[in-house]
Amino acid sequence: MLSLLDANLSTLDRGLNYGDGFFTTILVQSGKLTLWDYHLKRLKRAQLQLGFPSLDFVTIKKDADKHASKANNAVLKVTITRGEGGRGYGLPECVKPSVFMSISEFPQSYINFRDSGISIGIAKQRLASGSAFSSIKTLNRLEQVLLKREADSTGVVDLVCCDIFDQVVEGVASNLFWVKDKVIYTSDLDSAGVAGVQRQFLLDNVKHSPYQIQLGKFKIEDVVAADEIFVSNSVLQFAPVNTFNERNYERFPVCRWFQNLVKNAS
């Protein structure tokens, strides 16, 4: 297993040629990895689902800790590919995965997003449904690249993304939650979307909150009728939505509750 930081990527690497790999993005606070256990579960799930050979997660954690310790507030990305080789799509006889790590600055705009909220719209592009890779974070992110371009072109921070059946799935790079009568709703992600670590943190801890949670399949009309909307991802953590569908939101009690919870857990 090859572990590299700021190294040259081989032109024969399957991650580069076919998107044959997966990744996770970790928030670093005061030189420490946040929610590592959740990220580890994500990586292990992707490894099994994509049929990768065994990976040395102990060494991966040590390398991640080493790189995180050199930063204060930052973002550490861990990318794992199937390595080099194989003719066409065929797998090489001996698979040697590569692990790449990169550190970037924490986006300062996220502080304002957490405090004041974000504007979101409704995506025109639809997400593919029924993929065998649903819920894991593979290197194939072209849908999200185009969706982000759509968000930027319409002047919003994020978009509510639906699948080909017009069911609400997620944001462009976030999981989406909305609240009605103290019940939190979110997609079950059965056929599309990414199961984020921050989403899982919420699902694991909602039992300690004054709120209930309901996972399922929902339409955009359900989001429009919400009392409150918020999004999550591993770096942003939780951020309220202040504008959606020409409506302004000013109170975010549910989002604030989970913001305080994750702050104390970090």
GROMACS .gro file of C-alpha atoms in nm:
model
  266
    1MET     CA    1   0.000   0.000   0.000
    2LEU     CA    2   0.142   0.333  -0.109
    3SER     CA    3   0.082   0.639   0.107
    4LEU     CA    4   0.165   0.981  -0.035
    5LEU     CA    5   0.123   1.347   0.056
    6ASP     CA    6   0.158   1.606  -0.219
    7ALA     CA    7   0.304   1.339  -0.449
    8ASN     CA    8   0.279   1.292  -0.825
    9LEU     CA    9  -0.006   1.072  -0.938
   10SER     CA   10   0.086   0.808  -1.196
   11THR     CA   11  -0.093   0.839  -1.529
   12LEU     CA   12  -0.162   0.466  -1.497
   13ASP     CA   13  -0.350   0.503  -1.168
   14ARG     CA   14  -0.701   0.361  -1.192
   15GLY     CA   15  -0.838   0.643  -0.981
   16LEU     CA   16  -0.728   0.891  -1.245
   17ASN     CA   17  -0.836   0.680  -1.543
   18TYR     CA   18  -1.163   0.531  -1.421
   19GLY     CA   19  -1.253   0.699  -1.094
   20ASP     CA   20  -1.174   0.361  -0.938
   21GLY     CA   21  -1.155   0.463  -0.575
   22PHE     CA   22  -1.316   0.648  -0.289
   23PHE     CA   23  -1.240   0.927  -0.045
   24THR     CA   24  -1.339   1.103   0.273
   25THR     CA   25  -1.288   1.463   0.381
   26ILE     CA   26  -1.207   1.527   0.747
   27LEU     CA   27  -1.234   1.846   0.949
   28VAL     CA   28  -0.916   1.915   1.148
   29GLN     CA   29  -0.959   2.124   1.462
   30SER     CA   30  -0.664   2.222   1.682
   31GLY     CA   31  -0.451   1.962   1.506
   32LYS     CA   32  -0.697   1.678   1.573
   33LEU     CA   33  -0.915   1.474   1.338
   34THR     CA   34  -1.287   1.514   1.410
   35LEU     CA   35  -1.533   1.224   1.393
   36TRP     CA   36  -1.257   0.982   1.289
   37ASP     CA   37  -1.459   0.673   1.385
   38TYR     CA   38  -1.731   0.781   1.142
   39HIS     CA   39  -1.480   0.839   0.864
   40LEU     CA   40  -1.321   0.501   0.930
   41LYS     CA   41  -1.658   0.327   0.898
   42ARG     CA   42  -1.717   0.513   0.570
   43LEU     CA   43  -1.381   0.402   0.430
   44LYS     CA   44  -1.433   0.041   0.536
   45ARG     CA   45  -1.782   0.033   0.385
   46ALA     CA   46  -1.650   0.168   0.054
   47GLN     CA   47  -1.362  -0.080   0.057
   48LEU     CA   48  -1.601  -0.373   0.091
   49GLN     CA   49  -1.863  -0.240  -0.150
   50LEU     CA   50  -1.605  -0.175  -0.424
   51GLY     CA   51  -1.422  -0.503  -0.366
   52PHE     CA   52  -1.088  -0.354  -0.264
   53PRO     CA   53  -0.829  -0.577  -0.093
   54SER     CA   54  -0.754  -0.531   0.275
   55LEU     CA   55  -0.619  -0.190   0.371
   56ASP     CA   56  -0.390  -0.100   0.658
   57PHE     CA   57  -0.622   0.140   0.838
   58VAL     CA   58  -0.388   0.159   1.138
   59THR     CA   59  -0.117   0.311   0.919
   60ILE     CA   60  -0.370   0.533   0.743
   61LYS     CA   61  -0.479   0.669   1.081
   62LYS     CA   62  -0.119   0.730   1.190
   63ASP     CA   63  -0.043   0.917   0.868
   64ALA     CA   64  -0.363   1.119   0.899
   65ASP     CA   65  -0.280   1.210   1.260
   66LYS     CA   66   0.070   1.316   1.158
   67HIS     CA   67  -0.056   1.547   0.885
   68ALA     CA   68  -0.335   1.684   1.104
   69SER     CA   69  -0.096   1.763   1.387
   70LYS     CA   70   0.084   2.013   1.164
   71ALA     CA   71  -0.236   2.211   1.107
   72ASN     CA   72  -0.469   2.410   1.328
   73ASN     CA   73  -0.807   2.439   1.160
   74ALA     CA   74  -0.787   2.267   0.823
   75VAL     CA   75  -0.933   2.003   0.595
   76LEU     CA   76  -0.766   1.666   0.540
   77LYS     CA   77  -0.871   1.464   0.238
   78VAL     CA   78  -0.795   1.091   0.228
   79THR     CA   79  -0.822   0.939  -0.121
   80ILE     CA   80  -0.782   0.567  -0.184
   81THR     CA   81  -0.749   0.426  -0.537
   82ARG     CA   82  -0.711   0.071  -0.661
   83GLY     CA   83  -0.361   0.162  -0.775
   84GLU     CA   84  -0.198   0.111  -1.114
   85GLY     CA   85  -0.248  -0.145  -1.385
   86GLY     CA   86  -0.502  -0.356  -1.564
   87ARG     CA   87  -0.588  -0.341  -1.933
   88GLY     CA   88  -0.892  -0.127  -1.997
   89TYR     CA   89  -1.149  -0.178  -1.726
   90GLY     CA   90  -1.005  -0.518  -1.632
   91LEU     CA   91  -0.842  -0.544  -1.292
   92PRO     CA   92  -0.470  -0.618  -1.255
   93GLU     CA   93  -0.378  -0.960  -1.121
   94CYS     CA   94  -0.212  -0.801  -0.820
   95VAL     CA   95  -0.399  -0.502  -0.682
   96LYS     CA   96  -0.190  -0.257  -0.480
   97PRO     CA   97  -0.409   0.030  -0.357
   98SER     CA   98  -0.266   0.379  -0.324
   99VAL     CA   99  -0.353   0.622  -0.046
  100PHE     CA  100  -0.321   0.995  -0.106
  101MET     CA  101  -0.362   1.262   0.160
  102SER     CA  102  -0.385   1.636   0.113
  103ILE     CA  103  -0.427   1.926   0.354
  104SER     CA  104  -0.610   2.247   0.266
  105GLU     CA  105  -0.715   2.554   0.459
  106PHE     CA  106  -1.050   2.560   0.635
  107PRO     CA  107  -1.289   2.768   0.421
  108GLN     CA  108  -1.357   3.083   0.622
  109SER     CA  109  -1.691   3.133   0.447
  110TYR     CA  110  -1.819   2.830   0.637
  111ILE     CA  111  -1.811   3.027   0.963
  112ASN     CA  112  -2.064   3.271   0.823
  113PHE     CA  113  -2.266   2.987   0.672
  114ARG     CA  114  -2.295   2.824   1.014
  115ASP     CA  115  -2.393   3.147   1.185
  116SER     CA  116  -2.615   3.324   0.933
  117GLY     CA  117  -2.726   3.045   0.704
  118ILE     CA  118  -2.714   2.976   0.331
  119SER     CA  119  -2.938   3.028   0.031
  120ILE     CA  120  -3.047   2.721  -0.164
  121GLY     CA  121  -3.240   2.657  -0.483
  122ILE     CA  122  -3.390   2.360  -0.665
  123ALA     CA  123  -3.163   2.174  -0.908
  124LYS     CA  124  -3.277   2.123  -1.265
  125GLN     CA  125  -3.033   1.836  -1.314
  126ARG     CA  126  -3.146   1.501  -1.175
  127LEU     CA  127  -2.932   1.247  -0.991
  128ALA     CA  128  -2.893   0.899  -1.134
  129SER     CA  129  -3.090   0.644  -0.936
  130GLY     CA  130  -3.036   0.278  -0.855
  131SER     CA  131  -2.655   0.280  -0.863
  132ALA     CA  132  -2.471  -0.007  -0.696
  133PHE     CA  133  -2.254   0.260  -0.536
  134SER     CA  134  -2.535   0.456  -0.376
  135SER     CA  135  -2.444   0.605  -0.037
  136ILE     CA  136  -2.064   0.572  -0.071
  137LYS     CA  137  -1.828   0.850  -0.175
  138THR     CA  138  -1.658   0.724  -0.490
  139LEU     CA  139  -1.420   0.930  -0.703
  140ASN     CA  140  -1.692   0.964  -0.968
  141ARG     CA  141  -1.827   1.312  -0.883
  142LEU     CA  142  -1.911   1.451  -1.227
  143GLU     CA  143  -2.277   1.491  -1.130
  144GLN     CA  144  -2.173   1.710  -0.840
  145VAL     CA  145  -1.934   1.914  -1.056
  146LEU     CA  146  -2.218   2.001  -1.293
  147LEU     CA  147  -2.460   2.064  -1.007
  148LYS     CA  148  -2.213   2.301  -0.842
  149ARG     CA  149  -2.184   2.487  -1.172
  150GLU     CA  150  -2.563   2.512  -1.178
  151ALA     CA  151  -2.569   2.646  -0.820
  152ASP     CA  152  -2.303   2.905  -0.898
  153SER     CA  153  -2.486   3.017  -1.211
  154THR     CA  154  -2.806   3.079  -1.015
  155GLY     CA  155  -2.635   3.262  -0.730
  156VAL     CA  156  -2.711   3.019  -0.447
  157VAL     CA  157  -2.479   2.827  -0.217
  158ASP     CA  158  -2.647   2.488  -0.254
  159LEU     CA  159  -2.928   2.310  -0.437
  160VAL     CA  160  -3.196   2.062  -0.341
  161CYS     CA  161  -3.113   1.767  -0.567
  162CYS     CA  162  -3.377   1.514  -0.670
  163ASP     CA  163  -3.348   1.179  -0.846
  164ILE     CA  164  -3.507   1.080  -1.177
  165PHE     CA  165  -3.830   1.000  -0.988
  166ASP     CA  166  -3.843   1.356  -0.848
  167GLN     CA  167  -3.765   1.233  -0.497
  168VAL     CA  168  -3.556   1.462  -0.278
  169VAL     CA  169  -3.209   1.316  -0.219
  170GLU     CA  170  -2.951   1.565  -0.090
  171GLY     CA  171  -2.764   1.889  -0.154
  172VAL     CA  172  -2.479   1.924  -0.401
  173ALA     CA  173  -2.213   1.847  -0.139
  174SER     CA  174  -2.431   1.805   0.165
  175ASN     CA  175  -2.708   1.605   0.321
  176LEU     CA  176  -3.040   1.783   0.350
  177PHE     CA  177  -3.277   1.798   0.647
  178TRP     CA  178  -3.603   1.980   0.699
  179VAL     CA  179  -3.833   2.016   0.999
  180LYS     CA  180  -4.211   2.017   1.031
  181ASP     CA  181  -4.384   2.018   1.370
  182LYS     CA  182  -4.063   1.915   1.551
  183VAL     CA  183  -4.007   1.614   1.325
  184ILE     CA  184  -3.683   1.607   1.123
  185TYR     CA  185  -3.712   1.461   0.774
  186THR     CA  186  -3.436   1.340   0.542
  187SER     CA  187  -3.396   1.104   0.248
  188ASP     CA  188  -3.333   0.737   0.320
  189LEU     CA  189  -3.070   0.742   0.039
  190ASP     CA  190  -3.181   0.397  -0.073
  191SER     CA  191  -3.112   0.456  -0.441
  192ALA     CA  192  -2.906   0.775  -0.469
  193GLY     CA  193  -2.695   1.016  -0.267
  194VAL     CA  194  -2.408   0.997  -0.021
  195ALA     CA  195  -2.447   0.894   0.342
  196GLY     CA  196  -2.237   1.166   0.506
  197VAL     CA  197  -2.057   1.126   0.836
  198GLN     CA  198  -2.229   1.434   0.980
  199ARG     CA  199  -2.565   1.287   0.876
  200GLN     CA  200  -2.478   0.967   1.061
  201PHE     CA  201  -2.375   1.170   1.365
  202LEU     CA  202  -2.720   1.327   1.367
  203LEU     CA  203  -2.896   0.992   1.323
  204ASP     CA  204  -2.698   0.845   1.613
  205ASN     CA  205  -2.768   1.138   1.845
  206VAL     CA  206  -3.121   1.248   1.761
  207LYS     CA  207  -3.247   1.021   2.039
  208HIS     CA  208  -3.087   1.261   2.286
  209SER     CA  209  -3.268   1.559   2.134
  210PRO     CA  210  -3.625   1.685   2.180
  211TYR     CA  211  -3.694   1.595   1.816
  212GLN     CA  212  -3.800   1.290   1.620
  213ILE     CA  213  -3.650   1.174   1.290
  214GLN     CA  214  -3.818   1.023   0.986
  215LEU     CA  215  -3.627   0.878   0.692
  216GLY     CA  216  -3.806   0.808   0.368
  217LYS     CA  217  -3.885   0.918   0.016
  218PHE     CA  218  -4.013   1.273  -0.016
  219LYS     CA  219  -4.106   1.527  -0.281
  220ILE     CA  220  -3.990   1.885  -0.318
  221GLU     CA  221  -4.330   2.000  -0.188
  222ASP     CA  222  -4.240   1.853   0.150
  223VAL     CA  223  -3.930   2.070   0.170
  224VAL     CA  224  -4.121   2.378   0.057
  225ALA     CA  225  -4.369   2.330   0.344
  226ALA     CA  226  -4.097   2.296   0.610
  227ASP     CA  227  -4.067   2.514   0.919
  228GLU     CA  228  -3.688   2.492   0.905
  229ILE     CA  229  -3.426   2.356   0.665
  230PHE     CA  230  -3.059   2.281   0.725
  231VAL     CA  231  -2.770   2.099   0.561
  232SER     CA  232  -2.469   1.904   0.681
  233ASN     CA  233  -2.131   1.782   0.567
  234SER     CA  234  -1.813   1.682   0.744
  235VAL     CA  235  -1.640   2.020   0.710
  236LEU     CA  236  -1.936   2.256   0.732
  237GLN     CA  237  -2.091   2.039   1.006
  238PHE     CA  238  -2.442   2.191   1.026
  239ALA     CA  239  -2.565   2.510   0.860
  240PRO     CA  240  -2.918   2.653   0.850
  241VAL     CA  241  -3.094   2.757   0.531
  242ASN     CA  242  -3.201   3.120   0.540
  243THR     CA  243  -3.352   3.146   0.191
  244PHE     CA  244  -3.533   2.888  -0.021
  245ASN     CA  245  -3.802   2.912  -0.287
  246GLU     CA  246  -3.843   3.289  -0.236
  247ARG     CA  247  -3.901   3.238   0.137
  248ASN     CA  248  -3.679   3.366   0.416
  249TYR     CA  249  -3.615   3.171   0.735
  250GLU     CA  250  -3.506   3.348   1.053
  251ARG     CA  251  -3.526   3.087   1.330
  252PHE     CA  252  -3.317   2.769   1.329
  253PRO     CA  253  -3.376   2.594   1.665
  254VAL     CA  254  -3.314   2.239   1.541
  255CYS     CA  255  -2.998   2.326   1.352
  256ARG     CA  256  -2.868   2.522   1.652
  257TRP     CA  257  -2.930   2.223   1.878
  258PHE     CA  258  -2.714   1.996   1.663
  259GLN     CA  259  -2.451   2.266   1.613
  260ASN     CA  260  -2.408   2.284   1.990
  261LEU     CA  261  -2.399   1.906   2.017
  262VAL     CA  262  -2.126   1.857   1.756
  263LYS     CA  263  -1.929   2.148   1.900
  264ASN     CA  264  -1.916   1.975   2.237
  265ALA     CA  265  -1.837   1.639   2.075
  266SER     CA  266  -1.545   1.768   1.866
   0.00000   0.00000   0.00000
